[in-house]
Amino acid sequence: MNSIFNYSRRSHLCLRIMFVLIALIFFVMENSFAQTQDDWNKFRLAQSYENIGNYEKAFELYRELYFRFPVQFQFYDAYYRMLTQLKRYDEAIGLLRDKLNQNPDDFNTYGELAVLYDRKGIKDSIEYFIQQGLNRNPKNAMAYKFIANILIQNRMFDYANRVLEEGKARISDNDMFIIDLININTILMNYQKSCSEMIELLKKQPQQISFVQNKLSQIISNPAGLETAIQVFERNVVRKNLSILKLLAWLYFQNREFKKAFDITLEIEKLTNSNGYEILEFSNRAYQEGFIDEAVRGYEYILKNFKEKKDLEAMSIIGLARSFDQLFQNEFQSKNISWKLYKQPADTNNKNLKEALKYYSIIYNNYTLPNLVAEALFKTALFYKEHFQDYTKAKDLLNRLINDYVLTDYYAKGLLLAGDIEKISGYDDKAYNYYERLRTFSRANETERNLAQFQIAEILIRKSLYDSAKSVLSNIKKNTTSDVANDAIEFLMIITEQESSPQNLKTYTEIERLIEAKQFDEAIKKISSINLDDDYSIYQNRLRMMLAELFITTNKYSDALAQLNYVYELKEKTIYSDRALFRIGQLYLYGLKDKIRAEQTFNKLLAEFPSSIFVSEVRALINQIQTENF
């Protein structure tokens, strides 16, 4: 009976104690919560001070919070951050040492101590704490990673490199260290080491080819890096490791050692039995990167050696058409030609032109892909217009393009070209119809529509519809970002000035037509027959500038120089003064090959027309002259 009574008393006592403890816990939690709210408000205030650069005030608040709640990580982190910000390194070191006493296996803390001793310049302590951290658990890969990452974040790359090397040596599964060593040695420009690690990685994980190529791209921006990379890959090439072979070919390619690159590609082709696709990839890359001769070599090799592969044949023919087209265009981009505003037709026996026409004709006669066929039709028509002046052949091709390939990227371009041909041929009504179709075509881009509208304005002038022409041009000039807008503004000024002399406006559009038809001698005769007696007429000065450009095109540099000097030397400056001076400089540089006078002319432009639109280009030309980059 007593035992039952004693048990009952003990139970009652336990219940009372439990209720007291629960009440006490709720009381503490309630008060703690209130304190926490106040403290978090104080923490946010400290953050505000920190954000505006008042570090001392922020430090005081963070310190107070930390010492009240040392286990709250955010308070600790903020306090530590302010200690380092204010360079109170000894206090920060003390804080970290206290942290280590509580958790001796915290790898990050060893790394942070090394960083602080680095800032204090105490080298022995740097080494000591790094090694202490690693020795806590030398077989733990994450110890090396954590410490190395902290060192890297604080730009202690050499120390981080040594940590990673040690980790790689001590840990059997060390692939993670190889990637880190590639990264850090790339940063340190230790190209030999970085590339050696790349080889090791590719031997273990060939699928890492994209990562390695990305790192190689960073290295080879330095010529010494490219040379080193090639040497390392050559020494370590493994004939059956496709990743290493592909990257060696790519390195040769970047070094313009195209024969070696092509030979390696052929080797890869044989190892993989890829039926020509490796060669196609090489050729496409060569084309995309502007090495057109090498692209041609690859495409021609495919046509010769993989005749049974019809898809490869098609892609190679497309590649050859575009490659010979680009080689032909490159001829017009040479310095001796590109500076001329109007271009003479090319020799119709030009090899690249003939080859481009040959392969484009194969495309539009044999293939069915709409955009591809449309491209071939358009490019061929353009060649016949520009270089053969065979408008009948060009129109036949364009009719097929316009009738059958409305939904392609070349439909709008075809309409514009067809309109240009009709306008050149004197059929303004037909030209107008093409331009109007383009203007209202929803898929045409803004530049194409503006060009069509500009041509419509010329046709309206010839029809004496001046108000309509001005309305069209005014619509173009609203878009100030369009290249056509400046031409529209200039044309509007001429129309406004000459509206009372309609024959002058018609003569102007006739001269433009002759130039588009590449009848340059006829255009020169036409302008020369006009009495240019008003020095400050926009119309007449525009004709003088056109005459100068025609003389440049026909290599009559003395005559061109006379016209340009006349415009530039007018007592009162006109809208053409800076342009005339700019072209004088270019004429000396490219036409007369007189770099001294060219530079003098360009400097004169900078001095007299500091706000000219030609300033940036002139500065670049002066720099090229001075560096003999001609």
Coordinates of N, CA and C in Angstrom, one line a residue, residues 36-48 61-62 65:
T36 N 14.9 38.2 -30.8 CA 15.3 37.9 -32.1 C 14.7 38.9 -33.1
Q37 N 13.5 39.3 -32.9 CA 13.0 40.3 -33.8 C 13.8 41.6 -33.8
D38 N 14.1 42.0 -32.6 CA 14.8 43.3 -32.4 C 16.2 43.1 -33.0
D39 N 16.8 41.9 -32.8 CA 18.2 41.7 -33.3 C 18.2 41.6 -34.8
W40 N 17.2 41.0 -35.4 CA 17.1 41.0 -36.8 C 16.9 42.4 -37.4
N41 N 16.2 43.2 -36.7 CA 16.0 44.6 -37.2 C 17.4 45.3 -37.1
K42 N 18.1 45.0 -36.1 CA 19.5 45.6 -35.9 C 20.4 45.0 -37.0
F43 N 20.3 43.8 -37.3 CA 21.1 43.2 -38.4 C 20.8 43.8 -39.7
R44 N 19.6 44.1 -40.0 CA 19.2 44.7 -41.3 C 19.8 46.2 -41.3
L45 N 19.7 46.8 -40.1 CA 20.3 48.2 -40.1 C 21.8 48.1 -40.4
A46 N 22.5 47.1 -39.8 CA 23.9 47.0 -40.0 C 24.2 46.7 -41.5
Q47 N 23.3 45.9 -42.2 CA 23.5 45.7 -43.6 C 23.4 47.0 -44.4
S48 N 22.4 47.8 -44.0 CA 22.3 49.1 -44.7 C 23.5 50.0 -44.5
L61 N 27.6 47.1 -34.9 CA 26.4 46.4 -34.8 C 26.6 44.9 -35.0
Y62 N 27.4 44.5 -36.0 CA 27.6 43.1 -36.2 C 28.3 42.5 -35.0
L65 N 25.9 41.9 -32.2 CA 25.1 40.7 -32.4 C 25.8 39.4 -32.3

